[in-house]
Amino acid sequence: MDNKSLSHTRWKCQYHIVFIPKYRKKVLYGQLKNDIRDIISTLCKYKNVEIIAGAVCVDHVHLSVAIPPKICVSDFMGYLKGKSTLMIYDRHPELQSKWNKAFWARGYYVETVGNITDEAVQKYIKEQAEESRKEDTRSTAF
C-alpha cells in the first residue's frame, strides 16, 4: 500500500482490528455473515477507510484497515460497531431482543501494522477465515 495524502499530510496508518459479537456467540454465518461483510464495507467507504484484508469468522471479525490520521481508532470503532448494530438489526430484527440492544461486545483488539509485514497480517487473516469456514461447515444452522 502506498502512502496516502490529505491536503497537508502524507500518511500510512494501518491497523489490524479484531472484534466479537456479544458473549462471543457463534452466530456469524450464512446470510448474516454476508450482510455483515456488506455493512462493514459500506461504513468504511463512508469514512474513507480502506479495507486491505478482512474476514468475518463464525465468532469474530478481522480487519486490516488504513484509517486516515484525522480519525482516531477508538472513534472509528465506536462508529463502526454502533452503526453496524443498527444496520444488522434493520436487516435481522429477530436478533435484536437477544442481547439487550448490543450486538457487539464492548471491547476490541487493535494493533498497528508496522513491526510485521502486510503480508503476514493478510496471511493470518486468511488462515483465520479458512479455519472459520471449516468450523462453519461442521456446525448446523437452526
Backbone as JSON, one array per atom type, in Angstrom:
{
  "sequence": "MDNKSLSHTRWKCQYHIVFIPKYRKKVLYGQLKNDIRDIISTLCKYKNVEIIAGAVCVDHVHLSVAIPPKICVSDFMGYLKGKSTLMIYDRHPELQSKWNKAFWARGYYVETVGNITDEAVQKYIKEQAEESRKEDTRSTAF",
  "N": [[0.84, -1.17, 0.0], [0.63, 2.14, -0.92], [1.77, 5.34, 0.34], [-0.75, 7.53, 1.48], [-2.49, 10.65, 0.93], [-3.53, 13.68, 2.5], [-4.68, 17.07, 2.51], [-2.39, 18.41, 3.58], [-0.79, 16.39, 4.44], [1.06, 13.39, 4.37], [0.47, 9.96, 4.62], [0.44, 6.73, 6.23], [-1.33, 4.79, 7.88], [-1.96, 1.98, 9.25], [-3.95, -0.64, 10.55], [-4.57, -3.6, 12.47], [-7.48, -5.06, 13.36], [-9.62, -6.67, 15.65], [-12.8, -7.83, 16.54], [-15.68, -8.93, 18.44], [-18.9, -10.66, 18.52], [-21.42, -10.04, 21.04], [-20.94, -11.85, 24.01], [-19.39, -13.62, 22.65], [-20.79, -15.22, 20.87], [-21.44, -17.78, 18.5], [-22.51, -16.82, 15.85], [-22.11, -15.7, 13.38], [-22.68, -16.56, 10.5], [-23.84, -17.84, 7.33], [-26.48, -15.94, 5.83], [-26.34, -13.72, 7.53], [-23.59, -13.4, 7.9], [-22.8, -12.6, 5.3], [-24.25, -10.21, 5.12], [-23.06, -8.7, 7.19], [-20.48, -8.42, 6.19], [-21.03, -6.81, 3.93], [-22.14, -4.54, 5.2], [-20.01, -3.6, 6.84], [-18.15, -2.99, 4.86], [-19.53, -0.92, 3.49], [-19.79, 1.04, 5.55], [-17.1, 1.6, 6.04], [-16.36, 2.76, 3.6], [-17.87, 5.13, 3.75], [-16.4, 6.58, 5.62], [-13.97, 6.88, 4.39], [-12.13, 4.85, 4.85], [-9.84, 2.41, 4.1], [-10.22, -0.96, 3.35], [-7.94, -3.39, 3.65], [-7.56, -6.1, 4.05], [-9.8, -8.64, 5.2], [-11.95, -10.62, 7.29], [-14.89, -12.31, 8.08], [-15.45, -14.26, 10.6], [-16.83, -17.17, 12.32], [-17.22, -16.47, 15.02], [-15.97, -14.01, 15.37], [-14.57, -10.94, 13.98], [-12.11, -10.01, 11.68], [-10.12, -7.31, 10.67], [-7.98, -5.63, 8.46], [-7.05, -2.5, 8.12], [-6.7, 0.78, 6.64], [-6.69, 3.69, 8.22], [-7.49, 7.06, 8.0], [-5.39, 9.68, 9.36], [-6.82, 11.73, 10.57], [-8.92, 10.58, 11.84], [-9.42, 9.01, 14.87], [-8.65, 5.75, 16.13], [-10.33, 4.69, 18.14], [-12.65, 6.29, 17.9], [-13.41, 5.59, 15.3], [-13.97, 2.84, 15.66], [-16.09, 2.97, 17.5], [-17.99, 4.21, 15.89], [-18.16, 2.28, 13.77], [-19.0, -0.13, 15.08], [-21.33, 0.77, 16.36], [-23.04, 1.86, 14.29], [-23.13, -0.36, 12.59], [-24.46, -2.22, 14.18], [-27.06, -1.13, 14.29], [-27.72, -1.33, 11.58], [-27.55, -4.09, 11.18], [-29.61, -5.0, 12.87], [-31.71, -3.83, 11.53], [-31.81, -5.33, 9.21], [-32.01, -7.9, 10.26], [-34.21, -8.32, 12.35], [-34.96, -10.23, 14.23], [-32.77, -10.77, 15.83], [-32.5, -8.69, 17.6], [-33.75, -8.68, 20.18], [-32.29, -10.49, 21.62], [-29.85, -9.76, 22.95], [-30.15, -7.46, 24.54], [-30.1, -4.97, 23.0], [-27.37, -4.64, 22.29], [-25.21, -5.75, 19.87], [-22.5, -6.25, 19.33], [-19.65, -7.09, 21.37], [-18.25, -5.15, 24.11], [-15.49, -4.38, 23.9], [-12.47, -4.34, 21.84], [-9.75, -5.57, 19.84], [-6.74, -4.08, 18.86], [-3.96, -3.44, 16.76], [-1.07, -1.79, 15.56], [0.12, -1.97, 12.25], [3.24, -2.55, 11.37], [5.49, -3.37, 12.66], [5.41, -5.87, 11.74], [5.01, -7.47, 8.56], [2.77, -6.44, 5.93], [1.94, -8.61, 4.46], [2.16, -10.72, 6.28], [0.11, -10.16, 8.13], [-2.12, -10.29, 6.43], [-1.92, -12.95, 5.64], [-2.37, -14.21, 8.1], [-5.04, -13.39, 8.61], [-6.3, -14.61, 6.46], [-5.82, -17.32, 7.07], [-7.31, -17.5, 9.44], [-9.86, -17.09, 8.41], [-10.13, -19.36, 6.79], [-10.06, -21.36, 8.74], [-12.38, -20.7, 10.11], [-14.26, -21.18, 8.1], [-14.08, -23.94, 7.87], [-15.0, -24.67, 10.41], [-17.54, -23.61, 10.24], [-18.76, -25.23, 8.34], [-18.92, -27.57, 9.72], [-20.71, -27.02, 11.78], [-24.25, -26.85, 12.41], [-26.98, -25.03, 11.15], [-29.74, -23.49, 12.82]],
  "CA": [[0.0, 0.0, 0.0], [1.39, 3.39, -0.99], [1.36, 6.39, 1.25], [-1.9, 8.31, 1.05], [-2.28, 12.04, 1.3], [-4.58, 14.65, 2.74], [-4.23, 18.34, 1.94], [-1.04, 18.76, 4.02], [-0.27, 15.24, 5.18], [1.28, 12.09, 3.75], [0.24, 9.04, 5.73], [0.24, 5.29, 6.1], [-1.77, 4.37, 9.21], [-2.63, 0.7, 9.03], [-4.26, -1.31, 11.81], [-5.22, -4.92, 12.49], [-8.53, -4.93, 14.37], [-10.45, -7.85, 15.87], [-13.89, -7.61, 17.48], [-16.52, -10.13, 18.57], [-20.29, -10.45, 18.94], [-21.6, -10.12, 22.49], [-20.78, -13.19, 24.6], [-18.67, -14.41, 21.64], [-21.72, -16.19, 20.29], [-21.06, -18.24, 17.16], [-23.7, -16.51, 15.05], [-21.75, -15.03, 12.14], [-22.63, -17.49, 9.38], [-24.98, -17.74, 6.42], [-26.84, -14.62, 5.31], [-25.85, -12.7, 8.46], [-22.17, -13.2, 7.59], [-22.73, -11.8, 4.08], [-24.75, -8.87, 5.43], [-22.05, -8.01, 7.99], [-19.41, -8.06, 5.25], [-21.51, -5.65, 3.15], [-22.32, -3.4, 6.11], [-18.68, -3.09, 7.21], [-17.6, -2.38, 3.65], [-20.25, 0.33, 3.26], [-19.44, 2.01, 6.59], [-15.71, 2.01, 5.83], [-16.36, 3.69, 2.46], [-18.38, 6.41, 4.22], [-15.35, 7.28, 6.38], [-12.73, 6.81, 3.6], [-11.23, 3.86, 5.45], [-9.58, 1.35, 3.12], [-10.09, -2.33, 3.87], [-6.85, -4.08, 2.96], [-7.95, -7.51, 4.16], [-10.81, -8.81, 6.22], [-12.62, -11.91, 7.36], [-15.95, -12.47, 9.07], [-15.4, -15.64, 11.08], [-18.06, -17.57, 13.0], [-17.39, -15.77, 16.3], [-15.22, -12.76, 15.43], [-14.29, -10.26, 12.72], [-10.74, -9.49, 11.5], [-9.96, -6.29, 9.65], [-6.74, -4.91, 8.27], [-7.58, -1.28, 7.53], [-5.93, 2.02, 6.64], [-7.57, 4.73, 8.75], [-6.85, 8.38, 7.89], [-4.94, 10.16, 10.67], [-7.78, 12.65, 11.17], [-9.89, 9.77, 12.59], [-8.74, 8.14, 15.82], [-9.13, 4.36, 16.04], [-11.47, 4.47, 19.05], [-13.82, 6.91, 17.29], [-13.81, 4.77, 14.17], [-14.57, 1.6, 16.14], [-17.4, 3.32, 18.05], [-18.85, 4.42, 14.72], [-18.35, 1.03, 13.04], [-19.81, -1.07, 15.85], [-22.64, 1.36, 16.63], [-23.85, 1.91, 13.07], [-23.35, -1.71, 12.05], [-25.5, -2.84, 15.0], [-28.36, -0.64, 13.82], [-27.97, -1.88, 10.24], [-27.78, -5.53, 11.35], [-30.96, -5.17, 13.42], [-32.66, -3.45, 10.49], [-31.91, -6.47, 8.28], [-32.3, -9.12, 11.03], [-34.87, -7.87, 13.59], [-35.08, -11.34, 15.2], [-31.6, -10.77, 16.71], [-32.5, -7.51, 18.45], [-34.16, -8.91, 21.57], [-31.45, -11.49, 22.28], [-28.74, -9.28, 23.77], [-30.43, -6.13, 25.09], [-29.71, -3.91, 22.07], [-25.97, -4.66, 21.89], [-24.83, -6.92, 19.06], [-21.06, -6.47, 19.5], [-19.1, -6.97, 22.72], [-17.81, -3.78, 24.37], [-14.12, -4.07, 23.55], [-11.9, -4.8, 20.58], [-8.29, -5.66, 19.83], [-6.15, -3.32, 17.76], [-2.5, -3.3, 16.74], [-0.59, -1.13, 14.37], [0.86, -2.85, 11.36], [4.49, -1.86, 11.07], [6.56, -4.24, 13.12], [5.31, -7.07, 10.91], [4.7, -7.09, 7.19], [1.38, -6.5, 5.49], [1.68, -9.97, 4.02], [1.98, -11.58, 7.46], [-1.24, -9.9, 8.66], [-3.08, -10.81, 5.47], [-1.84, -14.41, 5.73], [-3.03, -14.59, 9.35], [-6.47, -13.21, 8.43], [-6.74, -15.66, 5.53], [-5.83, -18.58, 7.82], [-8.45, -17.45, 10.35], [-11.06, -17.26, 7.6], [-10.18, -20.77, 6.4], [-10.42, -22.12, 9.95], [-13.78, -20.41, 10.37], [-15.06, -21.88, 7.09], [-14.11, -25.36, 8.26], [-15.88, -24.78, 11.57], [-18.89, -23.29, 9.78], [-19.33, -26.39, 7.63], [-19.17, -28.6, 10.73], [-21.87, -26.66, 12.6], [-25.52, -26.84, 11.7], [-27.81, -23.85, 11.43], [-31.05, -23.81, 13.38]],
  "C": [[0.89, 1.24, 0.0], [0.92, 4.35, 0.08], [0.19, 7.14, 0.65], [-1.64, 9.76, 1.41], [-3.6, 12.75, 1.56], [-4.03, 15.98, 2.23], [-2.79, 18.7, 2.34], [-0.33, 17.59, 4.7], [-0.08, 14.05, 4.25], [1.16, 11.08, 4.87], [0.14, 7.59, 5.28], [-0.06, 4.77, 7.51], [-2.59, 3.11, 9.03], [-2.76, -0.04, 10.36], [-4.84, -2.69, 11.55], [-6.19, -4.86, 13.65], [-9.32, -6.23, 14.44], [-11.54, -7.48, 16.86], [-14.88, -8.77, 17.38], [-17.97, -9.75, 18.85], [-20.38, -10.6, 20.46], [-21.61, -11.58, 22.94], [-20.04, -14.16, 23.66], [-19.53, -15.54, 21.08], [-21.28, -16.53, 18.87], [-22.27, -18.07, 16.23], [-23.38, -15.95, 13.67], [-21.57, -16.04, 11.01], [-23.85, -17.26, 8.5], [-25.21, -16.32, 5.93], [-26.34, -13.51, 6.21], [-24.38, -12.38, 8.18], [-22.02, -12.32, 6.34], [-23.19, -10.36, 4.33], [-23.72, -8.08, 6.23], [-20.89, -7.57, 7.1], [-19.81, -6.82, 4.44], [-21.62, -4.4, 4.0], [-20.97, -2.78, 6.47], [-18.04, -2.39, 6.02], [-18.22, -1.02, 3.38], [-19.83, 1.4, 4.27], [-18.0, 2.49, 6.45], [-15.61, 3.0, 4.67], [-16.84, 5.07, 2.88], [-17.31, 7.23, 4.92], [-14.01, 7.31, 5.65], [-11.68, 5.93, 4.25], [-11.08, 2.73, 4.44], [-9.46, 0.01, 3.82], [-9.03, -3.03, 3.02], [-7.11, -5.57, 2.94], [-8.99, -7.61, 5.26], [-11.41, -10.19, 6.16], [-13.69, -11.85, 8.44], [-15.96, -13.95, 9.42], [-16.66, -15.94, 11.89], [-18.29, -16.78, 14.29], [-16.53, -14.51, 16.45], [-14.99, -12.21, 14.03], [-12.86, -9.75, 12.76], [-10.78, -8.43, 10.42], [-8.53, -5.79, 9.63], [-7.14, -3.67, 7.48], [-6.57, -0.14, 7.58], [-6.89, 3.13, 7.03], [-6.86, 6.07, 8.62], [-6.5, 8.93, 9.26], [-5.89, 11.16, 11.33], [-8.87, 11.92, 11.96], [-9.12, 8.91, 13.58], [-9.41, 6.76, 15.8], [-10.34, 4.14, 16.93], [-12.75, 5.11, 18.51], [-14.33, 6.09, 16.12], [-14.51, 3.49, 14.63], [-15.94, 1.86, 16.78], [-18.41, 3.52, 16.93], [-19.18, 3.09, 14.04], [-19.26, 0.07, 13.8], [-21.21, -0.53, 16.12], [-23.54, 1.35, 15.4], [-24.12, 0.52, 12.51], [-24.41, -2.45, 12.87], [-26.89, -2.42, 14.53], [-28.71, -1.24, 12.46], [-28.24, -3.39, 10.29], [-29.2, -5.77, 11.86], [-32.04, -4.76, 12.42], [-32.89, -4.62, 9.53], [-32.33, -7.76, 8.97], [-32.96, -8.75, 12.37], [-35.0, -8.97, 14.64], [-33.91, -11.39, 16.17], [-31.68, -9.7, 17.79], [-32.82, -7.81, 19.91], [-33.22, -9.84, 22.31], [-30.45, -10.92, 23.27], [-28.92, -7.85, 24.25], [-29.81, -5.0, 24.27], [-28.26, -3.94, 21.63], [-25.69, -5.93, 21.08], [-23.36, -7.27, 19.29], [-20.68, -6.36, 20.98], [-18.48, -5.58, 22.88], [-16.42, -3.47, 23.83], [-13.74, -4.51, 22.15], [-10.4, -4.89, 20.76], [-7.79, -4.86, 18.65], [-4.63, -3.33, 17.9], [-2.14, -2.56, 15.47], [0.18, -2.14, 13.54], [2.1, -2.08, 10.94], [5.66, -2.71, 11.5], [6.5, -5.6, 12.44], [4.86, -6.63, 9.52], [3.2, -7.18, 6.93], [1.01, -7.93, 5.11], [1.44, -10.91, 5.19], [0.58, -11.4, 8.06], [-2.28, -10.5, 7.73], [-3.09, -12.33, 5.48], [-2.57, -14.91, 6.97], [-4.55, -14.49, 9.21], [-7.02, -14.29, 7.52], [-6.82, -17.02, 6.24], [-7.01, -18.63, 8.79], [-9.76, -17.67, 9.6], [-11.23, -18.71, 7.17], [-10.62, -21.64, 7.58], [-11.9, -21.93, 10.27], [-14.68, -21.13, 9.37], [-15.18, -23.36, 7.42], [-15.07, -25.57, 9.43], [-17.32, -24.54, 11.17], [-19.53, -24.48, 9.08], [-19.64, -27.53, 8.6], [-20.41, -28.31, 11.56], [-23.13, -26.68, 11.75], [-26.32, -25.61, 12.1], [-29.16, -24.29, 11.95], [-32.15, -23.39, 12.44]]
}
